[in-house]
mmCIF file of C-alpha atoms in Angstrom:
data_model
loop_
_atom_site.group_PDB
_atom_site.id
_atom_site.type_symbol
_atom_site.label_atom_id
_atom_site.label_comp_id
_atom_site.label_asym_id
_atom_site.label_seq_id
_atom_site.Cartn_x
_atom_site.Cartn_y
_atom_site.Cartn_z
ATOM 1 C CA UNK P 181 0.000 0.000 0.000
ATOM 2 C CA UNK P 182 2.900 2.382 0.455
ATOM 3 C CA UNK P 183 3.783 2.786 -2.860
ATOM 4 C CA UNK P 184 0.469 4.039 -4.011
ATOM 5 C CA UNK P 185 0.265 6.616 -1.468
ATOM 6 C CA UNK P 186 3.326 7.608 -2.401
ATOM 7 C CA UNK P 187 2.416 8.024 -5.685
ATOM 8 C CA UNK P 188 -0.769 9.727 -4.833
ATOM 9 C CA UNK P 189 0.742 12.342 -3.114
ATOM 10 C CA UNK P 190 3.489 12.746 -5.934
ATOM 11 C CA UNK P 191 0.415 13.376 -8.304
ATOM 12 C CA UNK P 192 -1.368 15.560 -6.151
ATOM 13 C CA UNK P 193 1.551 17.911 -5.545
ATOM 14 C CA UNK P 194 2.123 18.639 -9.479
ATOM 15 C CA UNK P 195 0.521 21.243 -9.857
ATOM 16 C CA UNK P 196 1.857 23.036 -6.789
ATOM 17 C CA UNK P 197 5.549 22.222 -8.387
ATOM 18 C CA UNK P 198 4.788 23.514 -11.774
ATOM 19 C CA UNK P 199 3.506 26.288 -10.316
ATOM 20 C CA UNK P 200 6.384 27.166 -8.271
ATOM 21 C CA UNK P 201 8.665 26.280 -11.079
ATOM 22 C CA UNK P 202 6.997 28.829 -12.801
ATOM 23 C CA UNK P 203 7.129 31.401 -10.608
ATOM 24 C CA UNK P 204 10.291 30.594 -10.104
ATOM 25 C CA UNK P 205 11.086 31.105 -13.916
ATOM 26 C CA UNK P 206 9.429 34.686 -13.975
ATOM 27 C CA UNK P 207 11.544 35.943 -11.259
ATOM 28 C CA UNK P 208 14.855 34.702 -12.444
ATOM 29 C CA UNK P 209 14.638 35.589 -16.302
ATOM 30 C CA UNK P 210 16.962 38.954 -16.842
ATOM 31 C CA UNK P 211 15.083 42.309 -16.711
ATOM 32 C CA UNK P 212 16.795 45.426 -16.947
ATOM 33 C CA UNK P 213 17.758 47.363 -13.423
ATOM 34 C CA UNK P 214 14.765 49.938 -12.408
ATOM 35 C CA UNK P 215 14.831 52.103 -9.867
ATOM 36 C CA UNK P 216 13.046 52.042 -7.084
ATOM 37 C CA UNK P 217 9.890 54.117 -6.805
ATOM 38 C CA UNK P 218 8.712 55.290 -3.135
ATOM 39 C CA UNK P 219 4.906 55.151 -2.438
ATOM 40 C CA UNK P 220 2.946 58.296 -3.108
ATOM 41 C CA UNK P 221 1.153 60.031 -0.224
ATOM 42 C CA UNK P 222 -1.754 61.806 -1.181
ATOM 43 C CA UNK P 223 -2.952 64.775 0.534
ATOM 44 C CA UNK P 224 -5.269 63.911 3.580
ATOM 45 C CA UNK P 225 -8.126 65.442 4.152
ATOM 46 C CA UNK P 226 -8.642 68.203 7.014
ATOM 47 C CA UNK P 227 -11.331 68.920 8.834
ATOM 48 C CA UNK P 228 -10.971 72.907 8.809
ATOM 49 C CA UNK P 229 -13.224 75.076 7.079
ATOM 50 C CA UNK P 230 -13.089 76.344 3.823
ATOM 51 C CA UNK P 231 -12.150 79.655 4.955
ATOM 52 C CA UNK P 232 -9.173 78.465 6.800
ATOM 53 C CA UNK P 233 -6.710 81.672 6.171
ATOM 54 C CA UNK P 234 -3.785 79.816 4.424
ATOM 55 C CA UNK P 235 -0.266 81.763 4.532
ATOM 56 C CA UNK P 236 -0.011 83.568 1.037
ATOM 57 C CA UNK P 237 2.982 83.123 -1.031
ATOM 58 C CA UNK P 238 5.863 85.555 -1.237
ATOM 59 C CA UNK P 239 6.223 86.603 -4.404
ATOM 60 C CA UNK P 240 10.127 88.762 -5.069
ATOM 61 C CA UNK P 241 9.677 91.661 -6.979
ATOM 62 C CA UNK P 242 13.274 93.007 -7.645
ATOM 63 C CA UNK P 243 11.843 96.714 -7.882
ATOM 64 C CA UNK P 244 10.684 96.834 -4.612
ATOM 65 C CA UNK P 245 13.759 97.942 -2.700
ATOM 66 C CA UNK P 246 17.513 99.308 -3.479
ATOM 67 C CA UNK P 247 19.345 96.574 -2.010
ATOM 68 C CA UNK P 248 22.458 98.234 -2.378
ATOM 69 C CA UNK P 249 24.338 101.322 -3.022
ATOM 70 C CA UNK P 250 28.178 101.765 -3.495
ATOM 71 C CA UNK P 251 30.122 101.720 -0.110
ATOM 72 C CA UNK P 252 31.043 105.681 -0.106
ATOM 73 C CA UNK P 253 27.899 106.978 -2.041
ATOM 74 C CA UNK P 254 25.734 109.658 0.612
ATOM 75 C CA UNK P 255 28.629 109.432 2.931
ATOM 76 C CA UNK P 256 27.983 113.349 3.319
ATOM 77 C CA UNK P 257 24.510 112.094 5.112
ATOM 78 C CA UNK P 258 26.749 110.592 8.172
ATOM 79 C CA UNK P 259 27.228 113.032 10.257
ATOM 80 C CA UNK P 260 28.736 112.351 13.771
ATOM 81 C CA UNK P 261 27.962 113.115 17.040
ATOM 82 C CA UNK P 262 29.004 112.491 20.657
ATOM 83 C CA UNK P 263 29.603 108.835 21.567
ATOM 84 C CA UNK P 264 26.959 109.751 24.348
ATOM 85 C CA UNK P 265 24.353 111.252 22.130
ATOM 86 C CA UNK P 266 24.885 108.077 19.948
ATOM 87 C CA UNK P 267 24.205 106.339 22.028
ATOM 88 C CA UNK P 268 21.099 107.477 23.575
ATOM 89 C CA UNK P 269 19.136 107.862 20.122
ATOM 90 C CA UNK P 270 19.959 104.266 19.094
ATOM 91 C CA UNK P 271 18.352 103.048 22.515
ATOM 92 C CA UNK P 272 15.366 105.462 22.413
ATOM 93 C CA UNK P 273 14.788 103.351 18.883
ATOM 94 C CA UNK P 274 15.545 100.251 19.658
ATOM 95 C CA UNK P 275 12.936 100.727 22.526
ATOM 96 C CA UNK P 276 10.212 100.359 19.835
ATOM 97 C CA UNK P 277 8.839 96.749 18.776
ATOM 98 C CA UNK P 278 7.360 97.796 15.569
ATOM 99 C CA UNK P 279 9.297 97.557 12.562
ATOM 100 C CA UNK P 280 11.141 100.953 11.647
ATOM 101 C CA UNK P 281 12.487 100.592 8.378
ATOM 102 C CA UNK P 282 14.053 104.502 8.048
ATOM 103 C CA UNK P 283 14.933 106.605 11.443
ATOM 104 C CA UNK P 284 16.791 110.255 11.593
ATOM 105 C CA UNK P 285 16.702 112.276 14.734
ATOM 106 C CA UNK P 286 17.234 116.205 14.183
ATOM 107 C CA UNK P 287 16.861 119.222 16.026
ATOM 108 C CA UNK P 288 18.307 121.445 19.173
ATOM 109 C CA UNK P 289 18.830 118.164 21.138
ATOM 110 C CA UNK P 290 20.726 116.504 18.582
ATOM 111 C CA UNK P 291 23.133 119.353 17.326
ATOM 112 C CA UNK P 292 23.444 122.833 18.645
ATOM 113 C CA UNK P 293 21.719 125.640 18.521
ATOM 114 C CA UNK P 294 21.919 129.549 19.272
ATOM 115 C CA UNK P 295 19.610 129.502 22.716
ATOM 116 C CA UNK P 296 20.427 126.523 24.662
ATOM 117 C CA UNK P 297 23.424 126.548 26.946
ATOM 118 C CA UNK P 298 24.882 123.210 28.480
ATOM 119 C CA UNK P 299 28.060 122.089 29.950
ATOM 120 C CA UNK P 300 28.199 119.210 28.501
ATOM 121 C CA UNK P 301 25.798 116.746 25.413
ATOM 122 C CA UNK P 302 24.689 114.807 29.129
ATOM 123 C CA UNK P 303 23.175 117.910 30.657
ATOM 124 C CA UNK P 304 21.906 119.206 26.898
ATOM 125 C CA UNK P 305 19.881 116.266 26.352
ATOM 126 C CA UNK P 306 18.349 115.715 30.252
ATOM 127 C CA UNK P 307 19.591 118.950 32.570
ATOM 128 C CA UNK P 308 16.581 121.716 33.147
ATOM 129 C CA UNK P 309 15.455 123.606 30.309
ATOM 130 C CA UNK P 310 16.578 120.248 28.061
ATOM 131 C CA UNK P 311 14.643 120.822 24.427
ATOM 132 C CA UNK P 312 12.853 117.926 23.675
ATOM 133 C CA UNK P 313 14.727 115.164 21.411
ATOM 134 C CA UNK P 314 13.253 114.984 18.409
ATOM 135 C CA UNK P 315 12.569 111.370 16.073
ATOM 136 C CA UNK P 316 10.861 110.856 12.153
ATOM 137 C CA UNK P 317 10.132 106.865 11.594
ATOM 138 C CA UNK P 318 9.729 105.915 8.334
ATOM 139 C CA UNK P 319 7.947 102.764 8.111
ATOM 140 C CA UNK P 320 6.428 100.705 5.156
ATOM 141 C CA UNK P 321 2.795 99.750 6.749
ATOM 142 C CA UNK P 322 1.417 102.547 9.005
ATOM 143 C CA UNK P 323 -1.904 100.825 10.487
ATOM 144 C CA UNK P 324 0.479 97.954 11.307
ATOM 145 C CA UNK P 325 3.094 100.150 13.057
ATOM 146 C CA UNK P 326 0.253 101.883 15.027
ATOM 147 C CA UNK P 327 -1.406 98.668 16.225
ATOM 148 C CA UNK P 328 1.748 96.945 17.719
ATOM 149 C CA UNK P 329 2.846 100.369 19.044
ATOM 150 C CA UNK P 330 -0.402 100.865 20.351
ATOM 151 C CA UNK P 331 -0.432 97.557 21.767
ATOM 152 C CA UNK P 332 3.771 98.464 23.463
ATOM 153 C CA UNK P 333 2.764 102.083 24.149
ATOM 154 C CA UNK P 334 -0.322 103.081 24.761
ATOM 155 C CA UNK P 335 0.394 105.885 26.960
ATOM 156 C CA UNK P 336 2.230 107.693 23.862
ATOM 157 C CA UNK P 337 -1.275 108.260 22.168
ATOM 158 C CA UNK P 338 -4.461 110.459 23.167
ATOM 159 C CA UNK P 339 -7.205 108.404 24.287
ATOM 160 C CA UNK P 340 -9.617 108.861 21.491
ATOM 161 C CA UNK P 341 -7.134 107.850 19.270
ATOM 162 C CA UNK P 342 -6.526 104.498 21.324
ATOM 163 C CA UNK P 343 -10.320 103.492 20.954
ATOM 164 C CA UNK P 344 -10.822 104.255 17.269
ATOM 165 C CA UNK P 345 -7.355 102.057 16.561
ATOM 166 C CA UNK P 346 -4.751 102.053 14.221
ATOM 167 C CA UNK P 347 -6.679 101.999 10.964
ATOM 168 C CA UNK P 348 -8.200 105.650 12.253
ATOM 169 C CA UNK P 349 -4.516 107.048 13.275
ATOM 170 C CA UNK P 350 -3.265 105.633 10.091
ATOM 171 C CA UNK P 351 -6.041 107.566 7.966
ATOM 172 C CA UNK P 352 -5.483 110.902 9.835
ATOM 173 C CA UNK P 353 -1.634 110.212 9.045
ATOM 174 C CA UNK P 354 -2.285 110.306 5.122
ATOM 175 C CA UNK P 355 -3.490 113.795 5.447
ATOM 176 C CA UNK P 356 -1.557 116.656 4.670
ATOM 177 C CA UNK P 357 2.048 116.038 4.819
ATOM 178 C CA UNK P 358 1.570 112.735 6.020
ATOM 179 C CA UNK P 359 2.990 112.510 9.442
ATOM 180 C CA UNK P 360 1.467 111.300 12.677
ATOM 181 C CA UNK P 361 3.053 113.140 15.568
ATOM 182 C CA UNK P 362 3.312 111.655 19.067
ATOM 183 C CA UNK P 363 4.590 114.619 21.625
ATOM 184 C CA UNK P 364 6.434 114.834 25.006
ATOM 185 C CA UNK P 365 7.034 110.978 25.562
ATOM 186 C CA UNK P 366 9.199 110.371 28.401
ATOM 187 C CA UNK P 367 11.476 107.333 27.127
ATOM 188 C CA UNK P 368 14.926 106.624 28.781
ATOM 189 C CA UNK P 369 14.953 109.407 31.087
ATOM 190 C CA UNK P 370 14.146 112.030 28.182
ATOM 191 C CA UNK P 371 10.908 113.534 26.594
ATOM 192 C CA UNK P 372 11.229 112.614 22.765
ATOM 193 C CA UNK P 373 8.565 113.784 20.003
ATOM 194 C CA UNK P 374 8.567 111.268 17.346
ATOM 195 C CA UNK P 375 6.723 111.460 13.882
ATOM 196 C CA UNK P 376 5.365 108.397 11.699
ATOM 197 C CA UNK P 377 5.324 108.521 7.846
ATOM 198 C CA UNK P 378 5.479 106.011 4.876
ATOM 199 C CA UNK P 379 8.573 105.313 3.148
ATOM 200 C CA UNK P 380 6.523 105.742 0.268
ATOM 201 C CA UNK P 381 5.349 109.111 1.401
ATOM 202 C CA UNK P 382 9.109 110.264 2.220
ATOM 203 C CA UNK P 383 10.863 109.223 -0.772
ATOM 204 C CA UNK P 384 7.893 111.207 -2.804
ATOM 205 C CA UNK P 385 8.104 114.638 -0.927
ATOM 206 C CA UNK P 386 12.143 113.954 -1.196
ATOM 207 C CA UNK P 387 12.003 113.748 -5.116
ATOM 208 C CA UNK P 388 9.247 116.000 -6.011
ATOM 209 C CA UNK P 389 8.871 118.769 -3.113
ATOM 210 C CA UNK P 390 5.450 117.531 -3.001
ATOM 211 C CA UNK P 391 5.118 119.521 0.532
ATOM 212 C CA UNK P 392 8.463 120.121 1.031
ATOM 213 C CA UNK P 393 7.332 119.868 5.254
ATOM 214 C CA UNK P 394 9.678 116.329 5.452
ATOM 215 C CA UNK P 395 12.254 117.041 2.535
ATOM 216 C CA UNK P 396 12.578 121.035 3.961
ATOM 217 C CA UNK P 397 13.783 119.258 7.520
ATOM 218 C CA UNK P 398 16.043 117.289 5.525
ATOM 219 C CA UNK P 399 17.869 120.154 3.991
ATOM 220 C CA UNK P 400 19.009 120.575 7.596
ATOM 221 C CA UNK P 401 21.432 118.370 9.762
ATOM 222 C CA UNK P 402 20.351 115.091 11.098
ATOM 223 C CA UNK P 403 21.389 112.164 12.494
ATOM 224 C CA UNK P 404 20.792 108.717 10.333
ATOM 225 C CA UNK P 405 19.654 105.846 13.225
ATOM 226 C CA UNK P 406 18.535 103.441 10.675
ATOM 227 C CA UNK P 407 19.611 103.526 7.138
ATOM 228 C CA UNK P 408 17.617 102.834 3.552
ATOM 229 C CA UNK P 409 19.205 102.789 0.573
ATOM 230 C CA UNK P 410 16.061 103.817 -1.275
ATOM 231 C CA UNK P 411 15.744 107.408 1.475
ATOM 232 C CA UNK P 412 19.964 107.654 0.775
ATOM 233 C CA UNK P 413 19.524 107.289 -3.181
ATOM 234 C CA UNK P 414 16.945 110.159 -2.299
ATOM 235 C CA UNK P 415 17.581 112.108 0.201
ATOM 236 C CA UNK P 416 20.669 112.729 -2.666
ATOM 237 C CA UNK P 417 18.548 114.330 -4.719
ATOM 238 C CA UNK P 418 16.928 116.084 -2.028
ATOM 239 C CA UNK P 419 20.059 117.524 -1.425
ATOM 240 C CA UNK P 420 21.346 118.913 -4.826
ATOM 241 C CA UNK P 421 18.123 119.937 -5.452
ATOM 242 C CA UNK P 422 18.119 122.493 -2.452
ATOM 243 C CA UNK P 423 21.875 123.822 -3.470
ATOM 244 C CA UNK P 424 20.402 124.701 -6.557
ATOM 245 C CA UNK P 425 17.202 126.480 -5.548
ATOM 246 C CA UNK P 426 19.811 128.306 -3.199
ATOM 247 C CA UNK P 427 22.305 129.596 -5.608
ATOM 248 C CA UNK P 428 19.127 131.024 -8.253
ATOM 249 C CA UNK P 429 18.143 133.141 -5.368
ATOM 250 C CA UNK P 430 21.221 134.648 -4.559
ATOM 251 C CA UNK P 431 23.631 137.097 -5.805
ATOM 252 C CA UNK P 432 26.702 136.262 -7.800
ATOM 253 C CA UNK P 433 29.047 137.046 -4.829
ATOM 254 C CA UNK P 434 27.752 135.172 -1.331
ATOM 255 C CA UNK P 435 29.384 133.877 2.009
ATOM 256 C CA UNK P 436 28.935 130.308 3.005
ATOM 257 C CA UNK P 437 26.552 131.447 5.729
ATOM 258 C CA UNK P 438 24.035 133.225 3.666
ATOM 259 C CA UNK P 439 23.849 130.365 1.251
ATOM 260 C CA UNK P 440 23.405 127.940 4.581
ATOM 261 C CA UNK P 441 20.591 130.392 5.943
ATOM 262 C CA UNK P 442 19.128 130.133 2.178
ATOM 263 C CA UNK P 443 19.124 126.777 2.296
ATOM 264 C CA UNK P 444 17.524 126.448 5.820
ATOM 265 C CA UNK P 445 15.334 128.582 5.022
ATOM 266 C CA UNK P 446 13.308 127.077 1.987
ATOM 267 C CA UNK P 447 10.935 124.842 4.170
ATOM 268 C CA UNK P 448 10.251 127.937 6.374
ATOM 269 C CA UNK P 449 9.174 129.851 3.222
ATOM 270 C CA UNK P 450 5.355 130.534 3.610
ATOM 271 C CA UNK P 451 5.048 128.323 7.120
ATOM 272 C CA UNK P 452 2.439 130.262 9.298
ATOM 273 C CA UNK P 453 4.388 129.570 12.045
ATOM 274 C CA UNK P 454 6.997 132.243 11.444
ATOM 275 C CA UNK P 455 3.892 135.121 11.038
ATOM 276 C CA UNK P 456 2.288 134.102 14.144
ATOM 277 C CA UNK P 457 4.192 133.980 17.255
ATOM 278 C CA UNK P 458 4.061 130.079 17.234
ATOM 279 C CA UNK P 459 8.077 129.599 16.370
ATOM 280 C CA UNK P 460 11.509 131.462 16.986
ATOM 281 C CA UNK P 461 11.683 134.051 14.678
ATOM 282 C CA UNK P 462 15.626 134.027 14.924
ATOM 283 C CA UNK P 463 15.634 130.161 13.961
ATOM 284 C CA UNK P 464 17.385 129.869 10.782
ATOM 285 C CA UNK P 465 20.366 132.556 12.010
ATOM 286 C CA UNK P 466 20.314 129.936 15.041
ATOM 287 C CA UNK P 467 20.535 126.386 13.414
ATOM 288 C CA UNK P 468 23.347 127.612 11.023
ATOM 289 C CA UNK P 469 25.348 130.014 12.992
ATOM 290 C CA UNK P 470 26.208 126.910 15.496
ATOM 291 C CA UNK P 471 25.671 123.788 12.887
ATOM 292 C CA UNK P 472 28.082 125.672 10.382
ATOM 293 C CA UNK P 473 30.624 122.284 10.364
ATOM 294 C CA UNK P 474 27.618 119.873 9.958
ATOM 295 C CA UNK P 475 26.234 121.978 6.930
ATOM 296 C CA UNK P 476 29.691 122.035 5.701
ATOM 297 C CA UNK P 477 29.751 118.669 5.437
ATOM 298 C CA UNK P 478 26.695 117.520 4.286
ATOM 299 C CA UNK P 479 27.032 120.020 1.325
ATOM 300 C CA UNK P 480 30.317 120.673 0.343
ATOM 301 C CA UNK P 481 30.881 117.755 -1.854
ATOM 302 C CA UNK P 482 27.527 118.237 -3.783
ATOM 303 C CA UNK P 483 28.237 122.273 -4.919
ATOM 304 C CA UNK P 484 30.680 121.536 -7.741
ATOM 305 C CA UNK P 485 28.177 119.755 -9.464
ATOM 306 C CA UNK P 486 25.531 121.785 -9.004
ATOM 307 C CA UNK P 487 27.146 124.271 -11.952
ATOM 308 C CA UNK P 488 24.298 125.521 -14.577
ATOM 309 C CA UNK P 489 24.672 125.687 -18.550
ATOM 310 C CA UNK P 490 23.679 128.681 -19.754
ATOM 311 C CA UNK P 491 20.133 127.304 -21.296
ATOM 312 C CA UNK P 492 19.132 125.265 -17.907
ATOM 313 C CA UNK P 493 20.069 128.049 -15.686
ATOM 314 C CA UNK P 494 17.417 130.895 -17.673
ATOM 315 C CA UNK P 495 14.717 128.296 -17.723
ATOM 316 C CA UNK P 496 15.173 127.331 -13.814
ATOM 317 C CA UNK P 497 15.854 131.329 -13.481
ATOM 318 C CA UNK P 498 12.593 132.006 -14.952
ATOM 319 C CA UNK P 499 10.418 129.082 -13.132
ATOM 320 C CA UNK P 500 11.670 130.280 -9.578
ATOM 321 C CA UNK P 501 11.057 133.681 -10.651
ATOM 322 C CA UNK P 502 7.700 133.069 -11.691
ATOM 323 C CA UNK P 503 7.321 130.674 -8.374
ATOM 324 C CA UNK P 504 8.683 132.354 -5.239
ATOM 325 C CA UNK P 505 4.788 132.924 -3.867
ATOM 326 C CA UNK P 506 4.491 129.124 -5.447
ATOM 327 C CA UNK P 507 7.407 127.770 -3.234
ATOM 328 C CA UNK P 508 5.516 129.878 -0.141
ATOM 329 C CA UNK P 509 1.963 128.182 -1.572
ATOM 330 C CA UNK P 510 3.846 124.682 -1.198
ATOM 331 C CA UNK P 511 4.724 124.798 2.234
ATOM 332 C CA UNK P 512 1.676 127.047 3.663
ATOM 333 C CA UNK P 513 -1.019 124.481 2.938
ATOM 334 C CA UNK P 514 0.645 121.257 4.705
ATOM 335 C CA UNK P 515 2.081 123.300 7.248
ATOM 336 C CA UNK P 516 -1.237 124.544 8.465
ATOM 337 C CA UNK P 517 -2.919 121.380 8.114
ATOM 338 C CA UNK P 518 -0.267 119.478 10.262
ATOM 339 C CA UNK P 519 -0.804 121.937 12.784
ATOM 340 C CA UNK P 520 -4.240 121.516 13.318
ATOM 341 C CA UNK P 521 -3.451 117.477 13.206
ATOM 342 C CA UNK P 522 -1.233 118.217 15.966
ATOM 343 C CA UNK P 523 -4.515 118.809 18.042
ATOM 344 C CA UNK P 524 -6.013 115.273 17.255
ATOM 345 C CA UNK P 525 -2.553 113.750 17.421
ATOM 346 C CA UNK P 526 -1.464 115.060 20.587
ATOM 347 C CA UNK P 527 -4.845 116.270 22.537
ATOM 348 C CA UNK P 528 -6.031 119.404 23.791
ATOM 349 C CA UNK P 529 -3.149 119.327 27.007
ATOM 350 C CA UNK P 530 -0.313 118.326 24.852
ATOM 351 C CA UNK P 531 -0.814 120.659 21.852
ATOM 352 C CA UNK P 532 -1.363 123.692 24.298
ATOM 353 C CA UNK P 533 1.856 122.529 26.541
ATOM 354 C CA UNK P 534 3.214 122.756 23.005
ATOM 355 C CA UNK P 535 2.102 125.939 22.166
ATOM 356 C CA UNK P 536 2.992 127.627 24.583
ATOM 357 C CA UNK P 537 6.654 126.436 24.290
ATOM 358 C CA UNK P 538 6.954 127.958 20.875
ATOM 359 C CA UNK P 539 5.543 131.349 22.191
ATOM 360 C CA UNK P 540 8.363 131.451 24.472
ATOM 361 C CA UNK P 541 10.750 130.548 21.923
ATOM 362 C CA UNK P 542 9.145 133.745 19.581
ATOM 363 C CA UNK P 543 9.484 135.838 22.476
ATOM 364 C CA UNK P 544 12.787 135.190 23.192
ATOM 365 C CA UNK P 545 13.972 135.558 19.064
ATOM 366 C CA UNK P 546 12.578 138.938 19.252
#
C-alpha cells in the first residue's frame, strides 16, 4: 500500500511544483535594473473650514527695494555726534517693537543751537530747560506700526485715538504732509517727540517737493539711526536739489553762511508759524550760525556739481522767478494742516503745553 500513497501524493503535488517552477522562472529571467519608486502620499483630508486663512505666497519683486548702493555713495549724510548722544538715540529706537524701516533724529537736542546753553551733550539732552529730542520713523505699513505700538505704548497716544485704533490714526496720518506726531514721551529718562510717515510718502516729498514739510527738515542736519538705501539714493537728490534752488536766489558774490541760511530757510518759506508767534523768529540765524561744520559737510561735496549751462540756468531762473509765492503756496497748505493734526494727534493738554513752548521761543527771538 505504500507505494500508491506515495504516488498519490506525488500526483497531487504537481501542480503546486509547476507552479512554483513557474514562478520561479518569472523571477529569475533577466530584466533590466529599475529604480526604485517610493509610495505616493496623497494629501489627507482636514477637517478645517473652507475659509481656513492659508499663509499667502511671497512673491520677489526686484523693484521693490535698493538693495544696495556703493560703499562711499551719501557718505555726506553721516554726520557724527558724541559717543553719548549716539548712544542714547539708538536706545530710544531700539525701545520700539514695531518695525522701523528709516529713522533720523534732528533738532536742538541733537546738534546745537543759538539759545540753549549746556556744559556738557549729558546735561543738553536731560539737565533743566533740556529741548525735547526729536525722532521721524519711516515705516512701510502705518496701520500695522500703530497697532503693535499701540499695543507696546499706549500711553504715547491720546485716548480717542486708542479706541478708534490704528486703521483711524493711520487715515489721519495720510493727510496733509503725512505725518502722525506723538509729543512729550518720556522714554529713557528724556521727553522725545517722534513722527510716523510712509517710506513711500518720504521718498515722494524727497524727489518732487510735493510739501516740502519732510524734505525742507532734511535740507538741515540730522542724524541717520537706521539707514535705507532707497531714502539715501533720495535724500541725494533732495540735497542737490536744495543747493540749486539756493544759488538762483542769490547774488553772484555770497558767504557760506548766507547760502546755509538760504538753504535752511526754503521749508520755512510761507510756514504760518513764522507770522504768528508760534516759532523762533531768529531760527534759521540759530541752526546755522552753530551747525556751520555739519552743513559744511553735508554740502560741500555736492556744490561743484551743481554748476548751470547757460540754457538750464534761464529756464530754472525764470520758473523760480515766476514761483517764489508758489514755493511759499507749497509749504503754507501742509504746514497749516499738520498743525491743526497736531490737536487730534497730541490732545487738547499736549498741543497747548506745546504751544505755549513755541511762544516762548518767539518771544525770546525777538
Amino acid at each position: 500500500m505504500l507505494p500508491a500513497v506515495v504516488r498519490q501524493r506525488s500526483a497531487s503535488s504537481l501542480p503546486f511544483i509547476l507552479t512554483r517552477s513557474l514562478a520561479t522562472e518569472h523571477v529569475s529571467s533577466p530584466l533590466p535594473d529599475l529604480p526604485l519608486v517610493p509610495p505616493q502620499k496623497y494629501p489627507q483630508k482636514t477637517t478645517k473650514p473652507r475659509l481656513y486663512p492659508h499663509p499667502r505666497t511671497a512673491e520677489y519683486n526686484p523693484n521693490s527695494t535698493l538693495p544696495k548702493l556703493p560703499p562711499r555713495f551719501g557718505r555726506n549724510q553721516l554726520l557724527p555726534v558724541s559717543s553719548s548722544t549716539r548712544a542714547l538715540l539708538e536706545s530710544i529706537v531700539d525701545r520700539f517693537d514695531a518695525p522701523i524701516r528709516y529713522a533720523f533724529a534732528y533738532g536742538s537736542g541733537v546738534f546745537e543751537q543759538d539759545g540753549y546753553v549746556a556744559s556738557s551733550p549729558a546735561e543738553a539732552l536731560v539737565g533743566p530747560g533740556a529741548p525735547m529730542l526729536d525722532f521721524m520713523f519711516a515705516v512701510t505699513h502705518p496701520a500695522h506700526f500703530h497697532s503693535i505700538n499701540m499695543h507696546q505704548n499706549p500711553s504715547h497716544y491720546p485716548l480717542h485715538a486708542r479706541m478708534l485704533g490704528s486703521s483711524y490714526v493711520s487715515k489721519v496720518e495720510e493727510m496733509g504732509p503725512g505725518v502722525w506726531f506723538n509729543a512729550y514721551v518720556p522714554v529713557n529718562g528724556v521727553m522725545i517727540k517722534y513722527g510716523v510717515t510712509t517710506i513711500d510718502n518720504l521718498c515722494s516729498d524727497l524727489l518732487n517737493w510735493r510739501t516740502l514739510y519732510l524734505a525742507g527738515r532734511m535740507h538741515k542736519p540730522l542724524r541717520i539711526i537706521k539707514d535705507d538705501a532707497r531714502v539715501r539714493l533720495t535724500q541725494q537728490v533732495n540735497l542737490t536739489s536744495a543747493i540749486r534752488a539756493a544759488l538762483l536766489t542769490l547774488p553772484e558774490e555770497f558767504s557760506e553762511v548766507e547760502l546755509f541760511e538760504r538753504i535752511a530757510g526754503i521749508s520755512y518759506t510761507g510756514d504760518p508759524r513764522m507770522m504768528l508767534p508760534a516759532e523762533n523768529r531768529g531760527k534759521v540765524g540759530n541752526i546755522v550760525r552753530k551747525q556751520s561744520p555739519q552743513f559744511k559737510e553735508l554740502y560741500h561735496r555736492l556744490v561743484p556739481s551743481c554748476a548751470f549751462g547757460s540754457s538750464e540756468e534761464t529756464s530754472i531762473e525764470f520758473m523760480l522767478t515766476r514761483n517764489s509765492l508758489e514755493m511759499g503756496k507749497i509749504v503754507r497748505y501742509p504746514a497749516t494742516l499738520q498743525s491743526f493734526k497736531g490737536i487730534v494727534s497730541a490732545g487738547i493738554g499736549k498741543s497747548l503745553r506745546y504751544s505755549s513752548a513755541k511762544i516762548g521761543k518767539w518771544w525770546s527771538g525777538s
